mmCIF file of C-alpha atoms in Angstrom:
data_model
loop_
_atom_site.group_PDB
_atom_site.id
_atom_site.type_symbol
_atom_site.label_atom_id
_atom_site.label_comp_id
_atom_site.label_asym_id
_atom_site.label_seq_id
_atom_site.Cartn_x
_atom_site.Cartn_y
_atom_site.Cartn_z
ATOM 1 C CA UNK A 1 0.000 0.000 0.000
ATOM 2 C CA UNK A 2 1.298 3.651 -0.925
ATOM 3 C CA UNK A 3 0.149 6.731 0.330
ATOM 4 C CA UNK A 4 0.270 9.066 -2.672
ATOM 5 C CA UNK A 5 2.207 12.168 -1.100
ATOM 6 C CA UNK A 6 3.929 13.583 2.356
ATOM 7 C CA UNK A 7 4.187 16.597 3.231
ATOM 8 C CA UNK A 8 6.746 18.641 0.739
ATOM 9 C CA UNK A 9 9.938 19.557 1.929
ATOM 10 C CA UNK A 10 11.701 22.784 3.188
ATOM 11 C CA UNK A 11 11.929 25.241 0.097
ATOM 12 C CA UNK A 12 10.064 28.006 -1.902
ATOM 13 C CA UNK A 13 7.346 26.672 -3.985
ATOM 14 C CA UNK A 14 7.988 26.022 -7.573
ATOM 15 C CA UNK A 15 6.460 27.899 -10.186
ATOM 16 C CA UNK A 16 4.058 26.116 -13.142
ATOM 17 C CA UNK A 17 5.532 27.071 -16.637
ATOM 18 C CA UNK A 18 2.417 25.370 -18.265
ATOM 19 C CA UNK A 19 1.247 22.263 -18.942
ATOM 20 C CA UNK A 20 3.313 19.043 -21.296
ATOM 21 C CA UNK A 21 3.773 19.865 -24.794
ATOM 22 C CA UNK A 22 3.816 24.022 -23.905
ATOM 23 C CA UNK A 23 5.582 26.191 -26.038
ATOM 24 C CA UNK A 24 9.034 26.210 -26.406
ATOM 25 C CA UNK A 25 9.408 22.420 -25.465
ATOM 26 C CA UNK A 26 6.772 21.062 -27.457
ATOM 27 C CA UNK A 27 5.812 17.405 -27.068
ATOM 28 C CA UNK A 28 7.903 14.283 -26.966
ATOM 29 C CA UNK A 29 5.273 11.900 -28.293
ATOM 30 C CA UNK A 30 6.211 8.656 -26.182
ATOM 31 C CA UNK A 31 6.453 10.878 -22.899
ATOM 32 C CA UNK A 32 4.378 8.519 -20.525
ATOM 33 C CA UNK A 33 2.583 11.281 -18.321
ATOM 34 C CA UNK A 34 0.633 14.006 -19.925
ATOM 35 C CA UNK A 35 -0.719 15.464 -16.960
ATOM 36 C CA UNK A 36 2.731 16.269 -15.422
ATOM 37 C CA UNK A 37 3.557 20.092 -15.425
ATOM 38 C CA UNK A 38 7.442 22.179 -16.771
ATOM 39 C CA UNK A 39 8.256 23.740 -13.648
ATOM 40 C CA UNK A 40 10.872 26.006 -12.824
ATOM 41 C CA UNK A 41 11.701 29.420 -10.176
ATOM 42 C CA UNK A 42 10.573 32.228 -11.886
ATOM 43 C CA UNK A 43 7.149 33.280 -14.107
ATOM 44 C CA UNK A 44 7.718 32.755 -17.652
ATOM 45 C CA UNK A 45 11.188 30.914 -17.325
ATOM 46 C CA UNK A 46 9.737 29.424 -20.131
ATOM 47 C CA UNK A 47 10.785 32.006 -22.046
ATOM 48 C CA UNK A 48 13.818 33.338 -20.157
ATOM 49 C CA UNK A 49 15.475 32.521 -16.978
ATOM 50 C CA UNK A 50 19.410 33.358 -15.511
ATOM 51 C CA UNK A 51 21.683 30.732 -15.630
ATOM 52 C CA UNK A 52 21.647 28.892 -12.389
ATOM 53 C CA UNK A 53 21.182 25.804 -10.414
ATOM 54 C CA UNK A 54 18.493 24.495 -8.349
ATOM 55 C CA UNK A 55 17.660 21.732 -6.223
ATOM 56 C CA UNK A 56 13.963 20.462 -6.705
ATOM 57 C CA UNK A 57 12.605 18.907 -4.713
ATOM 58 C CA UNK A 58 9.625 16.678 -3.397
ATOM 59 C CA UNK A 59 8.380 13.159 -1.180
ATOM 60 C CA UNK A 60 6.888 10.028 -1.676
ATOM 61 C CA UNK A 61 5.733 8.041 1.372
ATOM 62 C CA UNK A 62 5.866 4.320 1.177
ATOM 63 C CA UNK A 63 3.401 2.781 3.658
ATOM 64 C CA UNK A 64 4.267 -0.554 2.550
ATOM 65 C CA UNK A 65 7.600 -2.583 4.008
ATOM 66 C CA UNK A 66 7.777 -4.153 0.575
ATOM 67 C CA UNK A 67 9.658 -1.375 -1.960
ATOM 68 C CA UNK A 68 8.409 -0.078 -5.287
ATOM 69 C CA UNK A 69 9.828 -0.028 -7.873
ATOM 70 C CA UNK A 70 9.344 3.232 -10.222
ATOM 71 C CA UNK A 71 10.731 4.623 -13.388
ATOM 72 C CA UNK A 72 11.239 8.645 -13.081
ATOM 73 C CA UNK A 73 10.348 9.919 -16.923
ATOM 74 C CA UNK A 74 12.333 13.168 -17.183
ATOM 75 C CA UNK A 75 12.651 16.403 -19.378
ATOM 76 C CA UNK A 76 15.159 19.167 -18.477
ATOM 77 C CA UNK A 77 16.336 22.287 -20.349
ATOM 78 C CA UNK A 78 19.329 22.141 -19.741
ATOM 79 C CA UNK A 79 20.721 19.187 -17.331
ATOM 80 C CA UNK A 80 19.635 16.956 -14.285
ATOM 81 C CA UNK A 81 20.978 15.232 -11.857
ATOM 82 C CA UNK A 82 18.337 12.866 -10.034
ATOM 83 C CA UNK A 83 18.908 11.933 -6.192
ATOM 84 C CA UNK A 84 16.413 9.724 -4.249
ATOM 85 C CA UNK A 85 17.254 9.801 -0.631
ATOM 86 C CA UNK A 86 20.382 11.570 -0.857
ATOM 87 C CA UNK A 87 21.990 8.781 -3.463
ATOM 88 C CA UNK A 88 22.382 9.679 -7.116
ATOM 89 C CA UNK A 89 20.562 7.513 -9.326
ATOM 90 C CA UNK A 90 20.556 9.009 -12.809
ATOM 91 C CA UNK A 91 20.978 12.028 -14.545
ATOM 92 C CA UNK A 92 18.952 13.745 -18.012
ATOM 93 C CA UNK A 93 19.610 16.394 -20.857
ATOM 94 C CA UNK A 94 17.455 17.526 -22.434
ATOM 95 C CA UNK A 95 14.923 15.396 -24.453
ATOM 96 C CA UNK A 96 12.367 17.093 -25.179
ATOM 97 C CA UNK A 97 13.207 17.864 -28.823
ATOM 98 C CA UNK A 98 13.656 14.075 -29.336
ATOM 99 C CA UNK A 99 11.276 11.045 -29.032
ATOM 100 C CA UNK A 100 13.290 9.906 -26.437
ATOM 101 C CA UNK A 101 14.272 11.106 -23.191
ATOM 102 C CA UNK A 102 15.715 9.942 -19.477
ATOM 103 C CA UNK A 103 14.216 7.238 -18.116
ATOM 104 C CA UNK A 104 15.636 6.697 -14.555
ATOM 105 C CA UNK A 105 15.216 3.304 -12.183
ATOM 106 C CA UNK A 106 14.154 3.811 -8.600
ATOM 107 C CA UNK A 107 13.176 1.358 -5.890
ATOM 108 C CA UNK A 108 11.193 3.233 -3.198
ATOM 109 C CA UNK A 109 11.502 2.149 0.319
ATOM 110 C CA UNK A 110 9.345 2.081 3.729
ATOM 111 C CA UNK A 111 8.675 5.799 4.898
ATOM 112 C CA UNK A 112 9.128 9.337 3.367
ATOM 113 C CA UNK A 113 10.969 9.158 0.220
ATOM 114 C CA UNK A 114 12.692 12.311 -0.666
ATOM 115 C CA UNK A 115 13.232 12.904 -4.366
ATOM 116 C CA UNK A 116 15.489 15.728 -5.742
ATOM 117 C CA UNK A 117 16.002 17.009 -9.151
ATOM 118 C CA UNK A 118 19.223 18.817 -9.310
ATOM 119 C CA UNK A 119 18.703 20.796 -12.312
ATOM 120 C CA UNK A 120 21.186 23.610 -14.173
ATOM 121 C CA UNK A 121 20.103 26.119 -16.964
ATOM 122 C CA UNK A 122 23.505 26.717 -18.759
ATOM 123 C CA UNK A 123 22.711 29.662 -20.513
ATOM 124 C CA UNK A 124 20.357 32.194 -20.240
ATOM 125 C CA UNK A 125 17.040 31.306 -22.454
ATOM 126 C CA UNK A 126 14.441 29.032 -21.236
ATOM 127 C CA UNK A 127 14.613 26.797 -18.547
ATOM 128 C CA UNK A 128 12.290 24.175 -16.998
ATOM 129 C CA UNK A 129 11.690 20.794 -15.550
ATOM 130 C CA UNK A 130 8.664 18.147 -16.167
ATOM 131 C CA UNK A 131 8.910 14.797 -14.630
ATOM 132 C CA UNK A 132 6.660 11.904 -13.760
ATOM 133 C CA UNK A 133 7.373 9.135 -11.225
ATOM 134 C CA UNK A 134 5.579 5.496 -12.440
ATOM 135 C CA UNK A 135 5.101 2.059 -10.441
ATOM 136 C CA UNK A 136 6.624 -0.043 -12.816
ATOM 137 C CA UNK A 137 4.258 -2.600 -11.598
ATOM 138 C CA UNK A 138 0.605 -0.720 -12.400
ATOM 139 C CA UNK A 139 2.032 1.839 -14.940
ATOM 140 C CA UNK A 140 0.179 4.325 -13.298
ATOM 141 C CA UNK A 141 1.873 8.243 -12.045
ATOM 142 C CA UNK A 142 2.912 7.879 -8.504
ATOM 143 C CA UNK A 143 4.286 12.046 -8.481
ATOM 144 C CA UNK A 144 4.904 14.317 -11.461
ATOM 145 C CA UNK A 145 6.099 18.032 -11.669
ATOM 146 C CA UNK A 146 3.519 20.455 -10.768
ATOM 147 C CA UNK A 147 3.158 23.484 -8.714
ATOM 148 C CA UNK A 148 1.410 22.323 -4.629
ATOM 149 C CA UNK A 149 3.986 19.071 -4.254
ATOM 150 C CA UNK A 150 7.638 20.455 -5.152
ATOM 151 C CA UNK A 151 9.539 23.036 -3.797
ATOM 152 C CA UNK A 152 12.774 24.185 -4.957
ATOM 153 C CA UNK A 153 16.579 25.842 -3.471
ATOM 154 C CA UNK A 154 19.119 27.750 -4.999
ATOM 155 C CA UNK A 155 22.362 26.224 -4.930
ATOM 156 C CA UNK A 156 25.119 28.035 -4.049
#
């Protein structure tokens, strides 16, 4: 048994760029969740937004002793680095030009499952993030980007 979310970490909430398929990324046609959100730190990063990196960041609580196993479907502009409790698992460029993108193993465990996207914009022009967590086993979204679950940190 899973208990779809906790409560979201320390941070300042994450802005909604728009929904999948939004102008400038457009729409990788094999992305598996449609429903999940480009998020980013500013309004209209979409369009523009400073170099910088940020830490975003949400949880997952397992209610369960037996883990889950999930695949985290990822687009960045630019890069990502994906930690789930503190371990790097994976990391993603890009992708959403392409009809493929990251697609990044997890096995979630008993408890509160933090999940961080470590994202950089290299250059200064868009920048976003839209991800979607699925049980591997029901093929069904456990958590995807969008504005009330993540939060997000500058990194210094």
């Amino acid at each position: 048994m899973t208990e779809r979310f906790s409560d979201p970490p320390t941070g300042t909430p994450v802005v909604d760029q728009g929904g999948f398929g939004i102008v400038p990324w457009g729409a990788a046609s094999n992305f598996e969740d449609k429903t999940a959100k480009w998020i980013w730190t500013s309004p209209n990063a979409r369009f523009s937004a400073a170099v910088g990196t940020y830490d975003f960041a949400a949880q997952y609580k397992i209610m369960s002793t037996t883990p889950v196993t999930a695949t985290l479907h990822i687009l960045v502009d630019n890069d990502a680095d994906v930690f789930l409790n503190g371990s790097k698992v994976g990391s993603a460029s890009l992708g959403f030009s392409a009809q493929d993108y990251a697609r990044i193993p997890m096995t979630l465990v008993w408890g509160v499952n933090d999940i961080v996207l470590h994202c950089t914009n290299t250059g200064v022009g868009p920048a976003g993030v839209c991800a979607s967590l699925i049980d591997d086993a029901s093929k069904t979204p456990l958590l995807h980007t969008e504005g009330s679950r993540w939060v997000y940190n500058k990194v210094q």
